[in-house]
mmCIF file of C-alpha atoms in Angstrom:
data_model
loop_
_atom_site.group_PDB
_atom_site.id
_atom_site.type_symbol
_atom_site.label_atom_id
_atom_site.label_comp_id
_atom_site.label_asym_id
_atom_site.label_seq_id
_atom_site.Cartn_x
_atom_site.Cartn_y
_atom_site.Cartn_z
ATOM 1 C CA UNK A 1 -42.577 -16.334 70.245
ATOM 2 C CA UNK A 2 -43.324 -18.679 67.334
ATOM 3 C CA UNK A 3 -46.412 -19.972 68.328
ATOM 4 C CA UNK A 4 -47.525 -15.887 68.558
ATOM 5 C CA UNK A 5 -45.948 -15.206 64.959
ATOM 6 C CA UNK A 6 -47.932 -18.567 63.703
ATOM 7 C CA UNK A 7 -51.101 -16.776 65.114
ATOM 8 C CA UNK A 8 -50.864 -13.690 63.786
ATOM 9 C CA UNK A 9 -49.924 -15.481 60.158
ATOM 10 C CA UNK A 10 -53.155 -16.907 60.400
ATOM 11 C CA UNK A 11 -55.077 -13.661 61.643
ATOM 12 C CA UNK A 12 -53.521 -12.203 58.533
ATOM 13 C CA UNK A 13 -54.665 -14.574 55.732
ATOM 14 C CA UNK A 14 -57.813 -14.219 53.596
ATOM 15 C CA UNK A 15 -59.605 -15.723 50.970
ATOM 16 C CA UNK A 16 -61.427 -14.190 48.130
ATOM 17 C CA UNK A 17 -65.027 -14.367 48.490
ATOM 18 C CA UNK A 18 -67.721 -14.956 45.888
ATOM 19 C CA UNK A 19 -71.277 -14.001 46.735
ATOM 20 C CA UNK A 20 -72.964 -14.137 43.513
ATOM 21 C CA UNK A 21 -76.045 -16.725 43.107
ATOM 22 C CA UNK A 22 -77.069 -18.800 39.797
ATOM 23 C CA UNK A 23 -80.514 -17.278 39.903
ATOM 24 C CA UNK A 24 -79.306 -14.074 39.850
ATOM 25 C CA UNK A 25 -76.591 -14.419 36.883
ATOM 26 C CA UNK A 26 -79.389 -16.480 35.174
ATOM 27 C CA UNK A 27 -81.370 -13.558 35.266
ATOM 28 C CA UNK A 28 -78.586 -11.439 33.406
ATOM 29 C CA UNK A 29 -77.759 -13.782 31.128
ATOM 30 C CA UNK A 30 -81.052 -14.608 29.366
ATOM 31 C CA UNK A 31 -81.575 -10.645 29.167
ATOM 32 C CA UNK A 32 -78.182 -10.319 27.463
ATOM 33 C CA UNK A 33 -78.906 -13.028 25.120
ATOM 34 C CA UNK A 34 -82.320 -11.791 24.154
ATOM 35 C CA UNK A 35 -80.882 -8.290 23.296
ATOM 36 C CA UNK A 36 -78.270 -9.841 21.387
ATOM 37 C CA UNK A 37 -80.703 -11.586 18.980
ATOM 38 C CA UNK A 38 -82.664 -8.706 18.717
ATOM 39 C CA UNK A 39 -80.113 -6.111 18.075
ATOM 40 C CA UNK A 40 -78.347 -8.868 16.115
ATOM 41 C CA UNK A 41 -75.474 -9.258 17.971
ATOM 42 C CA UNK A 42 -74.575 -5.602 18.277
ATOM 43 C CA UNK A 43 -75.435 -5.718 22.157
ATOM 44 C CA UNK A 44 -72.942 -8.418 22.365
ATOM 45 C CA UNK A 45 -70.075 -6.192 23.637
ATOM 46 C CA UNK A 46 -72.234 -4.675 26.582
ATOM 47 C CA UNK A 47 -73.287 -8.195 27.417
ATOM 48 C CA UNK A 48 -69.603 -8.772 28.075
ATOM 49 C CA UNK A 49 -69.652 -5.968 30.432
ATOM 50 C CA UNK A 50 -72.589 -6.192 32.094
ATOM 51 C CA UNK A 51 -71.525 -9.960 33.168
ATOM 52 C CA UNK A 52 -68.117 -8.939 34.540
ATOM 53 C CA UNK A 53 -69.609 -6.361 36.112
ATOM 54 C CA UNK A 54 -71.923 -8.725 37.893
ATOM 55 C CA UNK A 55 -68.556 -11.323 38.871
ATOM 56 C CA UNK A 56 -66.342 -8.567 39.840
ATOM 57 C CA UNK A 57 -69.292 -6.525 41.975
ATOM 58 C CA UNK A 58 -69.500 -9.865 43.807
ATOM 59 C CA UNK A 59 -66.261 -10.656 44.584
ATOM 60 C CA UNK A 60 -65.083 -9.535 48.232
ATOM 61 C CA UNK A 61 -61.457 -9.352 49.381
ATOM 62 C CA UNK A 62 -61.257 -8.684 53.247
ATOM 63 C CA UNK A 63 -64.792 -6.407 53.522
ATOM 64 C CA UNK A 64 -64.083 -4.525 49.994
ATOM 65 C CA UNK A 65 -65.811 -5.811 46.678
ATOM 66 C CA UNK A 66 -64.539 -5.221 43.310
ATOM 67 C CA UNK A 67 -65.822 -2.762 40.513
ATOM 68 C CA UNK A 68 -65.298 -3.258 36.895
ATOM 69 C CA UNK A 69 -65.811 0.293 35.027
ATOM 70 C CA UNK A 70 -65.550 -0.622 31.629
ATOM 71 C CA UNK A 71 -67.565 0.669 28.955
ATOM 72 C CA UNK A 72 -69.863 -1.355 26.273
ATOM 73 C CA UNK A 73 -69.407 1.611 23.806
ATOM 74 C CA UNK A 74 -64.803 1.260 23.964
ATOM 75 C CA UNK A 75 -65.449 -2.535 23.925
ATOM 76 C CA UNK A 76 -67.660 -2.214 20.694
ATOM 77 C CA UNK A 77 -65.167 0.373 19.076
ATOM 78 C CA UNK A 78 -62.386 -2.174 19.352
ATOM 79 C CA UNK A 79 -64.487 -5.300 18.015
ATOM 80 C CA UNK A 80 -65.753 -3.521 15.441
ATOM 81 C CA UNK A 81 -61.724 -2.592 14.576
ATOM 82 C CA UNK A 82 -60.580 -5.893 15.076
ATOM 83 C CA UNK A 83 -63.429 -7.075 12.899
ATOM 84 C CA UNK A 84 -62.780 -4.527 9.800
ATOM 85 C CA UNK A 85 -58.787 -5.575 10.537
ATOM 86 C CA UNK A 86 -59.751 -9.784 9.740
ATOM 87 C CA UNK A 87 -62.019 -8.800 6.992
ATOM 88 C CA UNK A 88 -59.022 -7.292 5.116
ATOM 89 C CA UNK A 89 -56.778 -9.685 6.287
ATOM 90 C CA UNK A 90 -59.228 -12.205 4.387
ATOM 91 C CA UNK A 91 -59.655 -9.834 1.057
ATOM 92 C CA UNK A 92 -55.279 -10.029 1.545
ATOM 93 C CA UNK A 93 -54.987 -13.551 1.765
ATOM 94 C CA UNK A 94 -57.860 -15.000 -0.677
ATOM 95 C CA UNK A 95 -58.608 -11.978 -3.000
ATOM 96 C CA UNK A 96 -55.238 -11.054 -4.300
ATOM 97 C CA UNK A 97 -55.599 -7.593 -2.401
ATOM 98 C CA UNK A 98 -53.053 -4.602 -3.551
ATOM 99 C CA UNK A 99 -49.884 -3.829 -1.987
ATOM 100 C CA UNK A 100 -51.263 -1.220 0.263
ATOM 101 C CA UNK A 101 -53.774 -3.352 1.773
ATOM 102 C CA UNK A 102 -50.631 -5.994 2.477
ATOM 103 C CA UNK A 103 -48.799 -3.297 3.803
ATOM 104 C CA UNK A 104 -51.517 -2.158 6.071
ATOM 105 C CA UNK A 105 -52.014 -5.271 7.242
ATOM 106 C CA UNK A 106 -48.115 -5.944 8.363
ATOM 107 C CA UNK A 107 -48.699 -2.431 10.282
ATOM 108 C CA UNK A 108 -51.541 -3.529 12.207
ATOM 109 C CA UNK A 109 -49.880 -7.044 13.082
ATOM 110 C CA UNK A 110 -46.274 -5.205 13.625
ATOM 111 C CA UNK A 111 -48.229 -2.392 16.350
ATOM 112 C CA UNK A 112 -50.536 -5.105 17.591
ATOM 113 C CA UNK A 113 -48.439 -5.973 20.391
ATOM 114 C CA UNK A 114 -48.150 -2.454 21.372
ATOM 115 C CA UNK A 115 -52.194 -2.239 21.384
ATOM 116 C CA UNK A 116 -52.734 -5.002 23.572
ATOM 117 C CA UNK A 117 -50.708 -3.395 26.411
ATOM 118 C CA UNK A 118 -53.111 -0.695 25.908
ATOM 119 C CA UNK A 119 -55.908 -2.836 26.287
ATOM 120 C CA UNK A 120 -54.657 -4.526 29.210
ATOM 121 C CA UNK A 121 -53.417 -1.158 30.566
ATOM 122 C CA UNK A 122 -57.496 0.244 30.043
ATOM 123 C CA UNK A 123 -58.511 -2.781 31.922
ATOM 124 C CA UNK A 124 -56.617 -2.415 34.727
ATOM 125 C CA UNK A 125 -57.059 0.926 35.195
ATOM 126 C CA UNK A 126 -61.073 0.499 34.711
ATOM 127 C CA UNK A 127 -61.198 -2.365 38.198
ATOM 128 C CA UNK A 128 -60.961 -0.836 41.733
ATOM 129 C CA UNK A 129 -61.116 -2.222 45.213
ATOM 130 C CA UNK A 130 -61.659 0.147 47.944
ATOM 131 C CA UNK A 131 -61.597 2.965 45.874
ATOM 132 C CA UNK A 132 -57.963 2.336 44.395
ATOM 133 C CA UNK A 133 -57.542 1.389 40.613
ATOM 134 C CA UNK A 134 -55.020 -0.884 39.390
ATOM 135 C CA UNK A 135 -52.707 0.249 36.732
ATOM 136 C CA UNK A 136 -50.403 -1.306 34.190
ATOM 137 C CA UNK A 137 -47.121 0.049 32.334
ATOM 138 C CA UNK A 138 -45.214 -1.635 29.746
ATOM 139 C CA UNK A 139 -43.123 -0.345 26.758
ATOM 140 C CA UNK A 140 -43.601 -0.881 23.155
ATOM 141 C CA UNK A 141 -40.402 -2.693 22.768
ATOM 142 C CA UNK A 142 -40.555 -4.874 25.837
ATOM 143 C CA UNK A 143 -44.165 -6.137 24.470
ATOM 144 C CA UNK A 144 -43.460 -6.580 20.905
ATOM 145 C CA UNK A 145 -40.734 -9.437 22.052
ATOM 146 C CA UNK A 146 -42.760 -11.137 24.253
ATOM 147 C CA UNK A 147 -46.150 -11.004 21.970
ATOM 148 C CA UNK A 148 -44.009 -11.558 18.342
ATOM 149 C CA UNK A 149 -40.492 -11.282 19.009
ATOM 150 C CA UNK A 150 -39.602 -14.790 21.216
ATOM 151 C CA UNK A 151 -42.396 -16.746 19.369
ATOM 152 C CA UNK A 152 -41.356 -15.612 15.819
ATOM 153 C CA UNK A 153 -37.949 -16.845 16.534
ATOM 154 C CA UNK A 154 -38.510 -19.615 18.214
ATOM 155 C CA UNK A 155 -40.720 -21.006 15.349
ATOM 156 C CA UNK A 156 -38.148 -19.828 12.934
ATOM 157 C CA UNK A 157 -35.528 -21.743 14.672
ATOM 158 C CA UNK A 158 -38.014 -24.932 14.467
ATOM 159 C CA UNK A 159 -38.367 -24.369 11.106
ATOM 160 C CA UNK A 160 -34.980 -23.954 10.177
ATOM 161 C CA UNK A 161 -34.182 -27.570 12.535
ATOM 162 C CA UNK A 162 -36.726 -29.214 10.810
ATOM 163 C CA UNK A 163 -35.534 -28.343 6.818
ATOM 164 C CA UNK A 164 -32.435 -28.985 7.698
ATOM 165 C CA UNK A 165 -33.068 -32.432 9.273
ATOM 166 C CA UNK A 166 -35.195 -33.438 6.946
ATOM 167 C CA UNK A 167 -32.956 -32.929 4.056
ATOM 168 C CA UNK A 168 -30.317 -34.287 5.364
ATOM 169 C CA UNK A 169 -32.495 -37.745 6.058
ATOM 170 C CA UNK A 170 -33.322 -38.008 2.560
ATOM 171 C CA UNK A 171 -30.086 -37.850 1.479
ATOM 172 C CA UNK A 172 -28.456 -40.451 3.470
ATOM 173 C CA UNK A 173 -31.425 -42.819 4.499
ATOM 174 C CA UNK A 174 -33.061 -45.108 1.756
ATOM 175 C CA UNK A 175 -37.153 -43.951 1.932
ATOM 176 C CA UNK A 176 -38.889 -47.243 3.005
ATOM 177 C CA UNK A 177 -42.115 -47.865 5.024
ATOM 178 C CA UNK A 178 -39.572 -48.894 8.211
ATOM 179 C CA UNK A 179 -37.773 -45.588 8.088
ATOM 180 C CA UNK A 180 -40.544 -43.371 7.105
ATOM 181 C CA UNK A 181 -42.385 -44.383 10.454
ATOM 182 C CA UNK A 182 -39.047 -43.784 12.156
ATOM 183 C CA UNK A 183 -38.539 -40.570 11.235
ATOM 184 C CA UNK A 184 -42.476 -39.591 11.880
ATOM 185 C CA UNK A 185 -42.150 -40.930 15.578
ATOM 186 C CA UNK A 186 -39.104 -38.815 15.753
ATOM 187 C CA UNK A 187 -40.786 -35.614 14.213
ATOM 188 C CA UNK A 188 -43.524 -36.032 16.625
ATOM 189 C CA UNK A 189 -41.269 -36.272 20.004
ATOM 190 C CA UNK A 190 -39.661 -33.561 18.710
ATOM 191 C CA UNK A 191 -42.645 -31.362 17.941
ATOM 192 C CA UNK A 192 -43.913 -32.054 21.292
ATOM 193 C CA UNK A 193 -40.558 -31.328 22.944
ATOM 194 C CA UNK A 194 -39.984 -28.134 20.829
ATOM 195 C CA UNK A 195 -43.889 -26.990 21.507
ATOM 196 C CA UNK A 196 -43.200 -27.411 25.151
ATOM 197 C CA UNK A 197 -40.057 -25.601 25.168
ATOM 198 C CA UNK A 198 -41.882 -22.892 23.311
ATOM 199 C CA UNK A 199 -44.870 -22.379 25.817
ATOM 200 C CA UNK A 200 -42.933 -22.891 28.442
ATOM 201 C CA UNK A 201 -40.695 -19.884 27.740
ATOM 202 C CA UNK A 202 -43.691 -17.572 26.370
ATOM 203 C CA UNK A 203 -45.616 -18.174 29.405
ATOM 204 C CA UNK A 204 -42.807 -17.107 31.454
ATOM 205 C CA UNK A 205 -42.172 -13.907 29.849
ATOM 206 C CA UNK A 206 -45.721 -13.372 29.659
ATOM 207 C CA UNK A 207 -46.388 -13.821 33.584
ATOM 208 C CA UNK A 208 -43.160 -11.716 33.953
ATOM 209 C CA UNK A 209 -44.604 -8.633 32.028
ATOM 210 C CA UNK A 210 -47.688 -8.952 33.916
ATOM 211 C CA UNK A 211 -46.871 -8.928 37.368
ATOM 212 C CA UNK A 212 -43.820 -6.493 36.956
ATOM 213 C CA UNK A 213 -45.524 -3.862 35.306
ATOM 214 C CA UNK A 214 -48.435 -4.269 37.231
ATOM 215 C CA UNK A 215 -49.719 -2.018 40.637
ATOM 216 C CA UNK A 216 -52.834 -1.071 42.734
ATOM 217 C CA UNK A 217 -52.813 2.384 43.464
ATOM 218 C CA UNK A 218 -48.890 3.717 44.014
ATOM 219 C CA UNK A 219 -48.115 0.274 45.382
ATOM 220 C CA UNK A 220 -46.514 -1.942 42.507
ATOM 221 C CA UNK A 221 -46.255 -5.618 42.700
ATOM 222 C CA UNK A 222 -43.017 -7.725 41.613
ATOM 223 C CA UNK A 223 -42.196 -11.154 40.748
ATOM 224 C CA UNK A 224 -39.534 -13.874 40.322
ATOM 225 C CA UNK A 225 -40.429 -15.745 37.277
ATOM 226 C CA UNK A 226 -38.324 -18.511 36.471
ATOM 227 C CA UNK A 227 -38.179 -19.955 32.561
ATOM 228 C CA UNK A 228 -37.037 -23.243 33.877
ATOM 229 C CA UNK A 229 -39.509 -23.746 36.156
ATOM 230 C CA UNK A 230 -42.535 -22.606 34.006
ATOM 231 C CA UNK A 231 -40.959 -25.462 31.119
ATOM 232 C CA UNK A 232 -40.925 -28.160 33.949
ATOM 233 C CA UNK A 233 -44.388 -27.572 34.343
ATOM 234 C CA UNK A 234 -45.229 -27.520 30.684
ATOM 235 C CA UNK A 235 -43.358 -30.756 30.390
ATOM 236 C CA UNK A 236 -45.098 -32.287 33.344
ATOM 237 C CA UNK A 237 -48.251 -31.710 31.750
ATOM 238 C CA UNK A 238 -46.983 -33.232 28.531
ATOM 239 C CA UNK A 239 -45.967 -35.820 30.188
ATOM 240 C CA UNK A 240 -49.387 -36.326 31.690
ATOM 241 C CA UNK A 241 -50.887 -36.901 27.811
ATOM 242 C CA UNK A 242 -48.045 -38.605 26.729
ATOM 243 C CA UNK A 243 -49.692 -42.231 27.925
ATOM 244 C CA UNK A 244 -52.970 -41.420 26.280
ATOM 245 C CA UNK A 245 -51.008 -40.479 22.929
ATOM 246 C CA UNK A 246 -49.726 -43.521 22.961
ATOM 247 C CA UNK A 247 -52.596 -45.436 23.160
ATOM 248 C CA UNK A 248 -53.867 -43.316 20.304
ATOM 249 C CA UNK A 249 -50.775 -44.895 18.032
ATOM 250 C CA UNK A 250 -51.500 -48.276 19.794
ATOM 251 C CA UNK A 251 -55.257 -48.312 18.294
ATOM 252 C CA UNK A 252 -54.197 -46.885 14.897
ATOM 253 C CA UNK A 253 -50.690 -48.569 13.847
ATOM 254 C CA UNK A 254 -51.867 -51.040 12.135
ATOM 255 C CA UNK A 255 -53.915 -49.121 9.576
ATOM 256 C CA UNK A 256 -51.512 -46.500 9.600
ATOM 257 C CA UNK A 257 -48.969 -48.496 8.276
ATOM 258 C CA UNK A 258 -51.355 -49.807 5.718
ATOM 259 C CA UNK A 259 -52.475 -46.921 4.470
ATOM 260 C CA UNK A 260 -48.749 -45.160 3.967
ATOM 261 C CA UNK A 261 -47.283 -48.450 2.258
ATOM 262 C CA UNK A 262 -50.265 -48.492 -0.186
ATOM 263 C CA UNK A 263 -49.208 -44.867 -0.800
ATOM 264 C CA UNK A 264 -45.536 -45.397 -1.335
ATOM 265 C CA UNK A 265 -46.326 -48.476 -3.930
ATOM 266 C CA UNK A 266 -49.005 -45.763 -5.615
ATOM 267 C CA UNK A 267 -51.602 -48.399 -5.383
ATOM 268 C CA UNK A 268 -54.789 -46.069 -5.937
ATOM 269 C CA UNK A 269 -57.759 -48.113 -5.434
ATOM 270 C CA UNK A 270 -59.753 -48.620 -1.780
ATOM 271 C CA UNK A 271 -57.723 -51.641 0.065
ATOM 272 C CA UNK A 272 -60.421 -51.668 2.913
ATOM 273 C CA UNK A 273 -63.406 -53.581 3.026
ATOM 274 C CA UNK A 274 -66.705 -52.200 4.826
ATOM 275 C CA UNK A 275 -65.942 -53.772 7.689
ATOM 276 C CA UNK A 276 -62.485 -52.708 7.778
ATOM 277 C CA UNK A 277 -63.693 -48.910 7.588
ATOM 278 C CA UNK A 278 -66.009 -49.231 10.352
ATOM 279 C CA UNK A 279 -63.726 -50.858 12.388
ATOM 280 C CA UNK A 280 -61.110 -47.713 11.483
ATOM 281 C CA UNK A 281 -64.352 -45.582 11.902
ATOM 282 C CA UNK A 282 -64.386 -46.945 15.933
ATOM 283 C CA UNK A 283 -60.696 -46.667 16.586
ATOM 284 C CA UNK A 284 -60.748 -43.029 15.559
ATOM 285 C CA UNK A 285 -63.962 -42.075 17.422
ATOM 286 C CA UNK A 286 -62.184 -44.020 20.144
ATOM 287 C CA UNK A 287 -58.984 -42.319 19.993
ATOM 288 C CA UNK A 288 -61.170 -39.053 19.637
ATOM 289 C CA UNK A 289 -62.221 -39.675 22.733
ATOM 290 C CA UNK A 290 -58.749 -40.645 24.358
ATOM 291 C CA UNK A 291 -57.738 -37.758 22.963
ATOM 292 C CA UNK A 292 -60.081 -34.978 24.359
ATOM 293 C CA UNK A 293 -59.581 -36.762 27.717
ATOM 294 C CA UNK A 294 -56.162 -36.734 27.944
ATOM 295 C CA UNK A 295 -55.946 -33.024 26.746
ATOM 296 C CA UNK A 296 -58.382 -32.229 29.816
ATOM 297 C CA UNK A 297 -55.900 -33.658 32.285
ATOM 298 C CA UNK A 298 -52.960 -31.835 30.744
ATOM 299 C CA UNK A 299 -54.380 -28.694 30.505
ATOM 300 C CA UNK A 300 -55.758 -29.392 33.806
ATOM 301 C CA UNK A 301 -52.316 -29.970 35.335
ATOM 302 C CA UNK A 302 -50.703 -27.254 33.598
ATOM 303 C CA UNK A 303 -53.185 -24.571 34.834
ATOM 304 C CA UNK A 304 -53.533 -25.229 38.297
ATOM 305 C CA UNK A 305 -49.696 -26.315 38.524
ATOM 306 C CA UNK A 306 -48.424 -23.016 37.224
ATOM 307 C CA UNK A 307 -51.082 -21.060 38.779
ATOM 308 C CA UNK A 308 -50.135 -22.047 42.099
ATOM 309 C CA UNK A 309 -46.568 -21.561 41.313
ATOM 310 C CA UNK A 310 -46.686 -17.659 39.834
ATOM 311 C CA UNK A 311 -48.855 -17.150 43.190
ATOM 312 C CA UNK A 312 -46.356 -18.416 45.110
ATOM 313 C CA UNK A 313 -43.888 -15.877 43.255
ATOM 314 C CA UNK A 314 -45.973 -12.831 43.419
ATOM 315 C CA UNK A 315 -45.291 -10.444 46.077
ATOM 316 C CA UNK A 316 -47.027 -6.703 46.918
ATOM 317 C CA UNK A 317 -45.705 -3.505 48.335
ATOM 318 C CA UNK A 318 -42.895 -6.477 49.295
ATOM 319 C CA UNK A 319 -44.924 -7.312 52.269
ATOM 320 C CA UNK A 320 -48.014 -9.172 50.750
ATOM 321 C CA UNK A 321 -47.784 -12.585 49.498
ATOM 322 C CA UNK A 322 -50.563 -14.751 47.621
ATOM 323 C CA UNK A 323 -51.113 -18.466 47.289
ATOM 324 C CA UNK A 324 -53.289 -20.932 45.582
ATOM 325 C CA UNK A 325 -54.447 -23.521 46.822
ATOM 326 C CA UNK A 326 -55.934 -25.238 43.841
ATOM 327 C CA UNK A 327 -55.798 -29.159 43.457
ATOM 328 C CA UNK A 328 -55.670 -30.739 40.026
ATOM 329 C CA UNK A 329 -58.236 -33.501 41.274
ATOM 330 C CA UNK A 330 -60.471 -30.776 42.689
ATOM 331 C CA UNK A 331 -60.268 -28.780 39.528
ATOM 332 C CA UNK A 332 -61.384 -31.693 37.326
ATOM 333 C CA UNK A 333 -64.197 -32.388 39.428
ATOM 334 C CA UNK A 334 -65.262 -28.691 39.044
ATOM 335 C CA UNK A 335 -64.525 -29.517 35.613
ATOM 336 C CA UNK A 336 -66.737 -32.419 34.996
ATOM 337 C CA UNK A 337 -69.711 -31.158 37.363
ATOM 338 C CA UNK A 338 -69.840 -27.788 35.821
ATOM 339 C CA UNK A 339 -69.667 -29.562 32.317
ATOM 340 C CA UNK A 340 -72.667 -31.630 32.741
ATOM 341 C CA UNK A 341 -74.409 -28.741 34.184
ATOM 342 C CA UNK A 342 -74.012 -27.063 31.117
ATOM 343 C CA UNK A 343 -74.678 -29.788 28.828
ATOM 344 C CA UNK A 344 -77.677 -31.791 30.648
ATOM 345 C CA UNK A 345 -79.534 -28.616 30.844
ATOM 346 C CA UNK A 346 -78.874 -27.584 27.292
ATOM 347 C CA UNK A 347 -77.067 -24.330 28.369
ATOM 348 C CA UNK A 348 -79.725 -23.078 31.074
ATOM 349 C CA UNK A 349 -77.430 -24.480 33.602
ATOM 350 C CA UNK A 350 -74.921 -22.456 32.391
ATOM 351 C CA UNK A 351 -74.988 -19.683 34.868
ATOM 352 C CA UNK A 352 -74.939 -22.116 37.803
ATOM 353 C CA UNK A 353 -72.004 -23.254 36.714
ATOM 354 C CA UNK A 354 -70.527 -20.287 36.255
ATOM 355 C CA UNK A 355 -71.162 -18.954 39.498
ATOM 356 C CA UNK A 356 -70.120 -22.555 41.276
ATOM 357 C CA UNK A 357 -66.701 -22.143 39.392
ATOM 358 C CA UNK A 358 -65.956 -18.577 40.498
ATOM 359 C CA UNK A 359 -66.715 -19.304 44.023
ATOM 360 C CA UNK A 360 -64.194 -22.059 43.454
ATOM 361 C CA UNK A 361 -61.822 -20.266 42.638
ATOM 362 C CA UNK A 362 -62.428 -17.338 45.011
ATOM 363 C CA UNK A 363 -62.413 -19.800 47.903
ATOM 364 C CA UNK A 364 -58.775 -21.001 46.771
ATOM 365 C CA UNK A 365 -57.022 -17.613 46.282
ATOM 366 C CA UNK A 366 -55.343 -16.490 49.384
ATOM 367 C CA UNK A 367 -53.873 -12.906 50.604
ATOM 368 C CA UNK A 368 -50.936 -13.533 53.053
ATOM 369 C CA UNK A 369 -49.967 -10.228 55.051
ATOM 370 C CA UNK A 370 -51.504 -7.075 56.890
ATOM 371 C CA UNK A 371 -53.536 -5.369 54.197
ATOM 372 C CA UNK A 372 -54.862 -2.621 56.937
ATOM 373 C CA UNK A 373 -51.287 -2.094 57.740
ATOM 374 C CA UNK A 374 -50.719 -0.660 53.707
ATOM 375 C CA UNK A 375 -50.597 3.152 53.172
ATOM 376 C CA UNK A 376 -52.796 2.541 49.912
ATOM 377 C CA UNK A 377 -53.441 5.326 47.426
ATOM 378 C CA UNK A 378 -54.911 5.399 44.176
ATOM 379 C CA UNK A 379 -52.792 6.831 41.523
ATOM 380 C CA UNK A 380 -52.628 9.874 39.261
ATOM 381 C CA UNK A 381 -53.016 8.211 35.675
ATOM 382 C CA UNK A 382 -56.280 8.864 33.900
ATOM 383 C CA UNK A 383 -57.837 6.639 31.203
ATOM 384 C CA UNK A 384 -56.344 7.558 27.709
ATOM 385 C CA UNK A 385 -59.430 9.279 25.709
ATOM 386 C CA UNK A 386 -56.960 9.562 21.948
ATOM 387 C CA UNK A 387 -57.964 7.643 18.958
ATOM 388 C CA UNK A 388 -55.544 4.635 19.559
ATOM 389 C CA UNK A 389 -56.389 3.851 23.288
ATOM 390 C CA UNK A 390 -60.058 3.645 22.014
ATOM 391 C CA UNK A 391 -59.378 1.184 19.568
ATOM 392 C CA UNK A 392 -57.320 -0.832 21.849
ATOM 393 C CA UNK A 393 -59.567 -0.772 24.733
ATOM 394 C CA UNK A 394 -61.109 -4.138 23.934
ATOM 395 C CA UNK A 395 -58.760 -6.213 22.153
ATOM 396 C CA UNK A 396 -57.438 -7.874 25.366
ATOM 397 C CA UNK A 397 -61.077 -7.991 27.068
ATOM 398 C CA UNK A 398 -60.204 -10.658 30.089
ATOM 399 C CA UNK A 399 -57.645 -11.252 31.745
ATOM 400 C CA UNK A 400 -57.392 -14.439 34.033
ATOM 401 C CA UNK A 401 -55.405 -15.411 36.693
#
């Protein structure tokens, strides 16, 4: 009986397949690039949509291919709105704009989470598989808490903790070089800890928001996402980065101490010789490469581990499960090869790199369960055509899982 169940489970497990070709995607990218140049950038939304349509239409699940029905004009309207908003924000900050302008900027920021949810809904409703559309529904209040409320509260707590701590430190501890170095070290460690905590909480809230309000046709997705687990994954990534940060501090500690001591003494002339400046420049370059390499490892670990966690947590229609079989080493190898392919060809190899990456992700994305046994029917919700919906369509133009 167990052997039969094992065979049945294998038969009902299938991975995504990507059939795109580098030469086809290269031709599409070249045409997009030329049209963007000729139109002075106006064609960019249509180029974005054409690229996504190609990638979606060459991705297959169980014999059916995805389709992406977003229009370039809808993205264009959103991007124009975003450009006007950013220009207004710039004018408000740097040119002492009037109170009404500041109020307009504040209102847009306040309603931004709601606009983002409308954008995600449009993207989902425009994505189809086997003539069945995805859907996404989320209340404005829930969106506001996840996008703005919770992060703002966490950073406000961080600000007040730092303010109170620094006030107490400057009152109790005498300011000298040794104490300053200890204070800086504690602040850096606390910054890493709090940053990881904020990222873990916000990641869990975002994943809960997305998957528990996502549906395919009339069937719904659900996911049990743990804040504790997401936070542990983020801290795991920080631990991967930590040895590189320690090495960077070790390389630069001597000249940083000297610079800090000179600053505290009030000495204004340069205390370094030409050879010392060259040595410092070399150490800064080495530190940059160390940090870049450590950041790539950190991000790869977080992405692969977090993707594996939430894929295993998501269930569709209470019958279909998902798996991600990405590995950190395999993912880093993909990044290195694709980066070299793009850089060494001065960008001309990007289409092949993108196709390789999509094929790699598809082959490591699995769906477990009998899809044919589901009674899949398209939902009845139509794409909203009001002015707010049109403005919000392209605010979140890409949702990568």
